[in-house]
Short mmCIF file of C-alpha atoms and ligand atoms in Angstrom, two decimals:
data_model
loop_
_atom_site.label_atom_id
_atom_site.label_comp_id
_atom_site.label_asym_id
_atom_site.label_seq_id
_atom_site.Cartn_x
_atom_site.Cartn_y
_atom_site.Cartn_z
CA MET A 1 214.59 -102.19 275.53
CA ARG A 2 212.14 -100.09 277.53
CA GLY A 3 212.08 -97.93 280.64
CA LEU A 4 214.54 -95.55 282.20
CA GLU A 5 217.29 -98.19 282.34
CA SER A 6 217.51 -97.99 278.56
CA ASN A 7 218.51 -94.32 278.67
CA PRO A 8 221.13 -93.53 281.36
CA LEU A 9 220.78 -89.79 280.65
CA LEU A 10 217.08 -89.76 281.49
CA LEU A 11 217.81 -91.98 284.48
CA LYS A 12 220.39 -89.40 285.59
CA GLU A 13 217.62 -86.79 285.98
CA VAL A 14 215.57 -89.14 288.16
CA ILE A 15 218.47 -90.18 290.40
CA LYS A 16 219.53 -86.55 290.70
CA SER A 17 216.19 -85.47 292.13
CA GLN A 18 216.17 -88.47 294.50
CA VAL A 19 219.64 -87.68 295.86
CA GLU A 20 218.85 -83.95 296.03
CA GLY A 21 215.98 -84.89 298.34
CA LYS A 22 218.38 -86.79 300.60
CA VAL A 23 221.11 -84.18 301.05
CA GLY A 24 219.07 -81.04 301.75
CA HIS A 25 219.69 -77.46 300.65
CA GLU A 26 223.22 -77.10 302.02
CA GLY A 27 224.26 -80.46 300.57
CA ARG A 28 222.97 -79.37 297.17
CA MET A 29 224.96 -76.13 297.34
CA ARG A 30 228.13 -77.95 298.33
CA ALA A 31 227.73 -80.56 295.59
CA ALA A 32 227.04 -77.93 292.93
CA SER A 33 230.15 -75.92 293.76
CA ASP A 34 232.48 -78.92 294.03
CA TRP A 35 235.13 -79.87 291.47
CA HIS A 36 233.58 -83.31 290.99
CA ALA A 37 230.66 -81.46 289.39
CA ARG A 38 232.93 -79.92 286.77
CA ARG A 39 235.89 -82.19 285.99
CA LYS A 40 235.94 -83.94 282.63
CA PRO A 41 236.69 -87.66 282.45
CA ILE A 42 240.31 -88.45 281.55
CA GLY A 43 241.73 -91.75 280.25
CA CYS A 44 241.08 -93.77 283.42
CA GLY A 45 237.65 -92.16 283.95
CA LEU A 46 236.52 -89.41 286.25
CA THR A 47 238.82 -89.09 289.24
CA ILE A 48 237.25 -89.34 292.68
CA HIS A 49 239.08 -87.67 295.55
CA PRO A 50 238.27 -89.30 298.90
CA GLY A 51 241.04 -87.16 300.31
CA ILE A 52 243.61 -84.59 299.31
CA GLY A 53 247.34 -84.74 299.92
CA CYS A 54 249.49 -87.72 300.85
CA PRO A 55 252.12 -88.34 303.54
CA LEU A 56 253.97 -91.05 301.60
CA GLN A 57 255.98 -88.59 299.49
CA CYS A 58 257.07 -90.97 296.74
CA ALA A 59 259.97 -89.42 294.84
CA TYR A 60 258.12 -89.52 291.51
CA CYS A 61 254.80 -88.17 292.79
CA TYR A 62 253.47 -85.08 291.02
CA ILE A 63 250.78 -84.04 293.52
CA TYR A 64 253.19 -81.85 295.48
CA ASP A 65 253.89 -79.81 292.33
CA MET A 66 250.14 -79.31 292.08
CA GLY A 67 250.12 -77.71 295.51
CA PHE A 68 248.91 -80.66 297.59
CA GLU A 69 250.31 -81.18 301.07
CA ALA A 70 252.48 -83.97 302.51
CA TYR A 71 249.60 -84.99 304.76
CA ALA A 72 246.20 -86.34 303.83
CA THR A 73 242.88 -84.74 304.70
CA PRO A 74 239.60 -86.59 304.11
CA TYR A 75 237.48 -84.89 301.47
CA SER A 76 234.78 -82.66 302.86
CA LEU A 77 231.75 -84.01 300.93
CA SER A 78 229.60 -86.82 302.34
CA GLY A 79 228.98 -89.90 300.19
CA ASP A 80 225.63 -88.66 298.89
CA GLN A 81 226.98 -85.13 298.31
CA LEU A 82 229.78 -86.62 296.21
CA THR A 83 227.23 -88.67 294.27
CA LEU A 84 225.18 -85.54 293.69
CA ALA A 85 228.24 -83.60 292.54
CA LEU A 86 228.80 -86.32 289.93
CA LEU A 87 225.16 -86.09 288.87
CA TYR A 88 225.58 -82.32 288.44
CA ASN A 89 228.56 -82.97 286.14
CA ARG A 90 227.36 -82.70 282.53
CA TYR A 91 230.07 -85.11 281.35
CA PHE A 92 229.14 -87.82 283.85
CA VAL A 93 226.99 -90.76 282.80
CA PRO A 94 225.53 -92.96 285.59
CA GLY A 95 225.18 -96.73 285.58
CA PRO A 96 227.16 -99.85 284.77
CA TRP A 97 227.56 -98.53 281.22
CA GLY A 98 228.47 -95.09 282.47
CA THR A 99 231.63 -93.19 283.30
CA TYR A 100 234.45 -95.10 284.98
CA LEU A 101 235.33 -93.72 288.42
CA ALA A 102 238.98 -93.79 289.49
CA PHE A 103 239.71 -93.35 293.20
CA GLY A 104 242.86 -91.58 294.30
CA SER A 105 244.73 -89.31 291.95
CA VAL A 106 245.62 -86.66 294.54
CA THR A 107 245.82 -88.97 297.56
CA GLU A 108 246.34 -92.61 298.47
CA PRO A 109 242.75 -93.87 298.85
CA LEU A 110 243.45 -96.62 301.41
CA LEU A 111 245.47 -94.55 303.88
CA PRO A 112 244.15 -95.24 307.40
CA ASN A 113 242.54 -91.79 307.71
CA ILE A 114 241.17 -91.80 304.14
CA ALA A 115 239.87 -95.37 303.80
CA GLY A 116 236.65 -94.54 305.69
CA LYS A 117 235.82 -91.80 303.18
CA THR A 118 236.72 -94.13 300.29
CA LEU A 119 234.28 -96.70 301.69
CA GLU A 120 231.58 -94.08 302.18
CA TYR A 121 231.94 -92.92 298.56
CA MET A 122 231.95 -96.48 297.22
CA LYS A 123 228.76 -97.27 299.15
CA SER A 124 226.90 -94.24 297.87
CA ILE A 125 228.09 -94.80 294.29
CA ALA A 126 227.10 -98.48 294.37
CA LEU A 127 223.71 -97.72 295.89
CA ASN A 128 222.75 -94.74 293.72
CA LEU A 129 224.73 -95.06 290.50
CA GLY A 130 226.31 -98.48 289.86
CA ASN A 131 229.28 -97.13 287.87
CA PRO A 132 232.41 -99.28 287.51
CA CYS A 133 235.03 -98.09 290.01
CA GLN A 134 238.76 -98.55 290.29
CA VAL A 135 241.17 -98.06 293.13
CA ALA A 136 244.96 -97.90 292.71
CA THR A 137 246.87 -98.36 295.95
CA LYS A 138 250.16 -99.23 297.53
CA ILE A 139 248.70 -99.78 301.01
CA PRO A 140 248.32 -103.45 301.95
CA ALA A 141 244.91 -102.97 303.56
CA SER A 142 243.63 -105.34 306.24
CA ASP A 143 241.40 -108.31 305.45
CA ASP A 144 238.73 -106.56 307.47
CA LEU A 145 238.77 -103.53 305.13
CA LEU A 146 238.74 -105.82 302.10
CA ASP A 147 235.71 -107.65 303.57
CA ARG A 148 233.92 -104.34 304.11
CA ILE A 149 234.60 -103.31 300.53
CA LYS A 150 233.55 -106.72 299.22
CA SER A 151 230.28 -106.53 301.15
CA ILE A 152 229.16 -103.34 299.33
CA ARG A 153 226.22 -104.54 297.29
CA GLY A 154 226.38 -103.77 293.59
CA LEU A 155 229.94 -102.42 293.69
CA ARG A 156 231.94 -103.15 290.54
CA LEU A 157 235.51 -102.61 291.64
CA SER A 158 238.81 -103.10 289.91
CA ILE A 159 241.83 -103.12 292.25
CA LEU A 160 245.28 -102.10 291.04
CA VAL A 161 248.22 -102.61 293.37
CA THR A 162 251.09 -100.28 292.57
CA ILE A 163 254.63 -101.62 292.68
CA THR A 164 257.40 -99.88 290.77
CA SER A 165 260.65 -101.52 291.77
CA LEU A 166 261.93 -104.40 293.88
CA ARG A 167 265.36 -102.95 294.48
CA LYS A 168 265.05 -99.17 294.51
CA TYR A 169 261.81 -98.89 296.43
CA ARG A 170 263.45 -97.57 299.59
CA ALA A 171 264.83 -94.59 297.71
CA LEU A 172 261.71 -94.06 295.60
CA GLU A 173 258.91 -94.88 298.00
CA GLU A 174 260.58 -94.33 301.33
CA LYS A 175 257.39 -94.31 303.38
CA ALA A 176 255.33 -96.90 301.53
CA SER A 177 255.11 -100.60 302.40
CA GLU A 178 257.67 -103.08 301.08
CA PRO A 179 256.95 -104.48 297.60
CA MET A 180 256.74 -108.06 298.89
CA GLU A 181 254.01 -106.97 301.30
CA ARG A 182 252.17 -105.50 298.34
CA PHE A 183 252.53 -108.75 296.39
CA GLU A 184 251.14 -110.54 299.44
CA PHE A 185 248.28 -108.01 299.37
CA ILE A 186 247.54 -108.94 295.73
CA ARG A 187 247.28 -112.56 296.92
CA ARG A 188 244.79 -111.58 299.64
CA VAL A 189 242.81 -109.35 297.28
CA ARG A 190 242.42 -112.27 294.89
CA ARG A 191 241.43 -114.61 297.71
CA LYS A 192 238.60 -112.20 298.58
CA GLY A 193 237.23 -112.60 295.07
CA PHE A 194 238.52 -109.44 293.36
CA LYS A 195 240.48 -109.49 290.08
CA PRO A 196 243.69 -107.66 291.01
CA PHE A 197 246.27 -106.35 288.57
CA LEU A 198 249.82 -105.22 289.26
CA PHE A 199 250.01 -101.50 288.47
CA TRP A 200 253.56 -100.86 287.30
CA ARG A 201 253.38 -97.11 287.15
CA PRO A 202 255.60 -95.28 286.85
CA PHE A 203 257.72 -97.72 284.90
CA LEU A 204 261.12 -96.19 285.61
CA PRO A 205 263.61 -95.86 282.81
CA GLY A 206 266.75 -97.96 283.17
CA LEU A 207 265.33 -100.88 285.18
CA PRO A 208 267.64 -103.85 284.62
CA LEU A 209 266.17 -106.85 282.78
CA GLU A 210 266.73 -109.15 285.80
CA GLU A 211 264.58 -106.88 287.94
CA ILE A 212 261.87 -106.75 285.28
CA GLU A 213 261.88 -110.56 285.13
CA GLU A 214 261.71 -110.79 288.92
CA MET A 215 258.75 -108.37 289.05
CA VAL A 216 256.82 -110.39 286.48
CA CYS A 217 257.58 -113.67 288.30
CA GLU A 218 256.37 -112.19 291.61
CA ALA A 219 253.25 -110.84 289.93
CA LYS A 220 252.45 -114.32 288.64
CA ARG A 221 253.22 -115.94 291.99
CA SER A 222 250.97 -113.48 293.79
CA GLY A 223 247.99 -114.32 291.60
CA ALA A 224 247.72 -111.02 289.71
CA TYR A 225 245.51 -111.42 286.65
CA GLY A 226 247.73 -109.12 284.71
CA VAL A 227 250.08 -106.17 284.62
CA VAL A 228 249.30 -102.57 283.68
CA VAL A 229 252.29 -100.44 282.78
CA GLY A 230 252.37 -96.67 282.68
CA GLY A 231 254.90 -93.93 282.11
CA LEU A 232 256.57 -91.39 284.33
CA ARG A 233 255.46 -87.78 284.75
CA LEU A 234 258.34 -85.44 285.33
CA SER A 235 258.61 -81.93 286.64
CA HIS A 236 261.66 -79.94 287.61
CA ASN A 237 261.13 -80.88 291.30
CA ILE A 238 260.59 -84.55 290.54
CA VAL A 239 263.86 -84.70 288.62
CA LYS A 240 265.63 -83.07 291.57
CA ARG A 241 264.13 -85.63 293.96
CA LEU A 242 264.88 -88.60 291.70
CA VAL A 243 268.48 -87.53 291.21
CA GLY A 244 268.78 -86.85 294.95
CA ARG A 245 267.68 -90.42 295.56
CA GLY A 246 270.20 -91.98 293.24
CA MET A 247 268.69 -91.92 289.76
CA ASP A 248 271.18 -91.39 286.97
CA LEU A 249 270.79 -87.82 285.65
CA ARG A 250 272.45 -88.77 282.36
CA LEU A 251 269.78 -91.40 281.82
CA LEU A 252 267.01 -88.86 282.39
CA LYS A 253 268.75 -86.38 280.09
CA SER A 254 268.90 -89.01 277.38
CA ILE A 255 265.13 -89.48 277.39
CA VAL A 256 263.80 -86.00 278.11
CA ASP A 257 264.82 -82.43 277.41
CA LEU A 258 265.19 -81.19 280.98
CA ASP A 259 264.89 -77.54 279.87
CA ARG A 260 261.25 -78.19 278.87
CA LEU A 261 260.49 -79.11 282.46
CA LYS A 262 260.70 -75.51 283.61
CA LYS A 263 257.28 -75.03 282.03
CA GLY A 264 255.46 -77.76 283.99
CA PHE A 265 255.04 -81.49 283.51
CA VAL A 266 256.39 -83.73 280.81
CA ASP A 267 255.07 -87.25 280.38
CA VAL A 268 257.81 -89.74 279.65
CA LYS A 269 256.51 -92.71 277.70
CA ILE A 270 258.02 -96.15 278.21
CA GLY A 271 260.40 -97.13 275.41
CA ASP A 272 259.06 -99.61 272.84
CA LYS A 273 261.84 -102.04 273.68
CA GLU A 274 260.95 -102.10 277.39
CA VAL A 275 257.24 -102.40 276.65
CA GLU A 276 257.90 -105.41 274.44
CA GLU A 277 260.17 -106.96 277.08
CA VAL A 278 257.52 -106.69 279.78
CA ARG A 279 254.72 -107.70 277.42
CA SER A 280 256.42 -110.88 276.29
CA LEU A 281 257.36 -111.88 279.85
CA VAL A 282 253.84 -111.19 281.14
CA THR A 283 252.00 -112.98 278.36
CA ALA A 284 254.43 -115.91 278.43
CA LYS A 285 253.26 -116.47 282.00
CA GLY A 286 249.62 -116.46 280.88
CA MET A 287 248.84 -113.05 282.33
CA ILE A 288 247.13 -110.08 280.71
CA PHE A 289 249.30 -107.18 279.59
CA LEU A 290 247.69 -103.74 279.51
CA ARG A 291 248.84 -100.21 278.87
CA ARG A 292 245.92 -98.34 280.41
CA ALA A 293 244.17 -98.41 283.76
CA CYS A 294 240.70 -98.16 282.14
CA CYS A 295 241.44 -101.42 280.31
CA ALA A 296 242.17 -103.15 283.64
CA ASN A 297 238.78 -101.92 284.84
CA THR A 298 237.11 -103.36 281.73
CA ALA A 299 239.08 -106.60 281.87
CA SER A 300 238.18 -107.04 285.58
CA GLN A 301 234.51 -106.73 284.71
CA VAL A 302 234.85 -109.30 281.94
CA LEU A 303 236.65 -111.64 284.36
CA GLU A 304 233.81 -111.08 286.85
CA GLY A 305 231.33 -112.30 284.23
CA PHE A 306 230.15 -108.97 282.76
CA GLU A 307 231.22 -110.16 279.36
CA ASP A 308 229.61 -107.33 277.39
CA ALA A 309 231.75 -104.62 279.04
CA ILE A 310 233.53 -102.35 276.55
CA CYS A 311 236.20 -99.80 277.38
CA PRO A 312 234.59 -96.31 277.41
CA SER A 313 237.87 -94.66 276.41
CA LEU A 314 237.67 -96.66 273.15
CA CYS A 315 241.27 -97.83 273.58
CA PHE A 316 240.44 -100.54 271.04
CA LEU A 317 240.64 -97.90 268.29
CA SER A 318 244.40 -97.92 268.70
CA LYS A 319 246.29 -101.12 267.94
CA ARG A 320 249.10 -99.83 270.14
CA ALA A 321 246.87 -99.39 273.19
CA CYS A 322 244.83 -102.56 272.86
CA ASP A 323 246.61 -105.80 273.63
CA PRO A 324 245.63 -109.20 272.21
CA SER A 325 246.15 -110.80 275.65
CA CYS A 326 243.14 -108.88 277.00
CA PRO A 327 240.06 -111.10 277.31
CA SER A 328 237.64 -108.24 276.63
CA LYS A 329 237.92 -108.11 272.82
CA CYS A 330 236.20 -104.72 272.79
CA TYR A 331 236.74 -104.15 269.08
CA ASN A 332 234.74 -107.26 268.13
CA LYS A 333 231.97 -106.33 270.57
CA ALA A 334 231.84 -102.78 269.22
CA LEU A 335 231.27 -104.09 265.68
CA ARG A 336 227.76 -105.08 266.76
CA TYR A 337 225.01 -102.47 267.00
CA PRO A 338 224.70 -101.43 270.69
CA HIS A 339 221.91 -103.24 272.51
CA HIS A 340 222.71 -102.25 276.09
CA VAL A 341 220.77 -98.96 275.72
CA ASP A 342 218.07 -97.51 273.51
CA VAL A 343 220.37 -95.80 271.02
CA GLU A 344 217.69 -93.65 269.39
CA SER A 345 216.40 -92.41 272.73
CA VAL A 346 219.92 -91.52 273.94
CA VAL A 347 220.87 -89.71 270.72
CA SER A 348 217.55 -87.85 270.70
CA TYR A 349 218.14 -86.73 274.31
CA VAL A 350 221.60 -85.38 273.46
CA LEU A 351 220.67 -83.69 270.17
CA ARG A 352 217.28 -82.48 271.40
CA THR A 353 215.65 -83.62 268.18
CA LYS A 354 214.05 -86.72 266.75
CA SER A 355 215.24 -85.87 263.30
CA PHE A 356 218.38 -87.92 262.68
CA HIS A 357 219.54 -91.09 261.06
CA ILE A 358 222.11 -93.48 262.50
CA GLU A 359 224.32 -95.70 260.42
CA GLN A 360 226.94 -98.05 261.78
CA GLN A 361 230.24 -98.16 259.90
CA GLY A 362 232.51 -100.68 261.61
CA VAL A 363 232.94 -99.50 265.20
CA THR A 364 231.71 -96.00 264.32
CA LEU A 365 228.16 -94.72 264.58
CA VAL A 366 227.53 -91.96 262.07
CA VAL A 367 224.72 -89.69 263.21
CA GLU A 368 223.26 -87.72 260.33
CA THR A 369 221.13 -84.78 261.35
CA SER A 370 220.01 -81.42 260.07
CA LYS A 371 220.34 -79.89 263.52
CA ARG A 372 223.70 -78.35 264.39
CA THR A 373 224.79 -79.58 267.82
CA CYS A 374 225.48 -76.60 270.03
CA ASP A 375 228.28 -78.34 271.93
CA VAL A 376 229.86 -81.02 269.78
CA LYS A 377 232.59 -81.85 272.33
CA TRP A 378 230.08 -82.52 275.08
CA ALA A 379 227.70 -84.45 272.79
CA SER A 380 230.47 -86.61 271.47
CA SER A 381 231.99 -87.27 274.94
CA VAL A 382 228.65 -88.28 276.41
CA LEU A 383 227.53 -90.38 273.45
CA THR A 384 230.88 -92.14 273.25
CA GLN A 385 230.60 -93.09 276.91
CA VAL A 386 227.00 -94.28 276.72
CA LEU A 387 227.26 -96.08 273.39
CA ARG A 388 230.85 -97.35 273.74
CA ARG A 389 231.36 -96.60 270.05
CA LYS A 390 233.06 -93.82 268.13
CA VAL A 391 230.37 -91.27 267.30
CA VAL A 392 230.64 -88.97 264.31
CA PHE A 393 228.14 -86.23 263.43
CA LYS A 394 227.25 -85.49 259.83
CA LEU A 395 225.15 -82.48 258.90
CA HIS A 396 222.75 -82.82 255.98
S1 SF4 B 1 251.23 -92.97 297.44
FE1 SF4 B 1 250.47 -92.08 295.54
S2 SF4 B 1 249.65 -90.08 296.11
FE2 SF4 B 1 250.96 -90.77 297.80
S3 SF4 B 1 252.96 -89.88 297.38
FE3 SF4 B 1 252.96 -91.93 296.51
S4 SF4 B 1 252.33 -91.65 294.37
FE4 SF4 B 1 251.77 -89.77 295.49
S1 SF4 B 2 240.11 -105.24 274.55
FE1 SF4 B 2 241.50 -103.52 274.27
S2 SF4 B 2 240.27 -101.71 274.64
FE2 SF4 B 2 239.19 -103.44 275.50
S3 SF4 B 2 239.82 -103.48 277.62
FE3 SF4 B 2 241.12 -104.86 276.52
S4 SF4 B 2 242.93 -103.65 275.97
FE4 SF4 B 2 241.29 -102.24 276.54
#
C-alpha cells in the first residue's frame, strides 16, 4: 500500500494544513482552544457536541449534574472549525479507519435548533475526514432531515434510536416523543437506507419481563437491525428525580449504595439475568444484540458492505462485551495482519524511529524497539485506533 492513504497520521498533517487555510486566523485560534481539540476518545469514540444543554429533561439524564442548562444552544464552532479542532487533537485519527465520532452526549443532536449544526458538522467531517459517525436520538426527525443527512456524500453514519420504556416513559421522559413514534422513526430510518438499532439506554432496573418482551417485539416490528443495551448512571440528583417520578427507592437501594452517590456519579450495570433475558429474546427474533454503542457503529458499517470494519475499542478482547450475534466477527478479522494501512510507516511515525520489529501474536501486535516511547499512553491509544489491534511495546 502506497501514498498518504496508507498512513492516516501523515494524512492528518496534510488535511490539517488544508483546513487551516479555509478557516483563517481566528478560526484556527478558536479550533485550537476548543475542547474537541483536547478530549480523549471514550468507549463510543470521541464525542461531538453540536450543541450544549437539552430542554427534554429526562429524569435519568446526567448532563444537568455536569452544569448544562435545560435549554439547548448550538455549538459556537463552524463545521470546518470543528473539523480543525479534531485535527488538532493528538488522540484523533482521521479517515474511515480512524476515531469513531459520537454526536450528542451533552445535548440531543436532532433537536430542531441543533439539527442544523449537526448537519453542518456531518458535512464537514464527511468531506474532510471520512470518519465513521454515530448519532443517538429520541427525536423522530422528519423525512426531509433524513434525506438531507442521507445525501451527505461519503458519510458513514450509524443511527441509534433511544427508547427506554413503553410504560413509564411519561414519568421518565416527560418532554420526549412517545416510544411508538420512535419505533415508527426506526422504520423510516431503515426505509431511507440506514441500519438503525434500538438504543435501550439506560436499561432501568426492575422492568417487568412482559415489558421487556414487548420492547423486543416492537423493535423487530419496526425493522431495527438490533438492540444495544446500556446501564444507568446515577447521581444524588438523578435518584431524587427518579424517586420523585415513581421509581421504587428500595429497588435502587438494593442495587447501589446511595451514600456513595454524594461523591458524584455511579454507573449501575445491568444485572446478568436481565442481560441474558434481553439477549435471548433479541437473538431469537434474528436481531443483533450488543452491549456497546461502538459495536453498533461497527456492525452498521459491516451491514453497509464495509466488511473489513473492526471495532476500534477492541471490544472483541472481552468475551462479555462481544456478542456472537454480531455479524462483524472482529476477533477473526484481527487475527490477520493489518492490510488497511502501512503498519511499518504508522509505527515509525508514532515512535519516531525506524528501528523496531513487529510480531503478531494472535490479535496482539508486539512492537519491539530500543527506543523508549516518551508517551506510551498516547502511542498505544493512537496505534490501537489505527491498527485495530492490541499493541504492546517491548524494549530490547
Ligand atoms: S434527550 Fe438526552 S440529553 Fe436530553 S435530557 Fe434526555 S437524555 Fe439528556
Ligand atoms: S464483533 Fe464484537 S467487537 Fe466487533 S463490533 Fe461486534 S460485538 Fe463489537
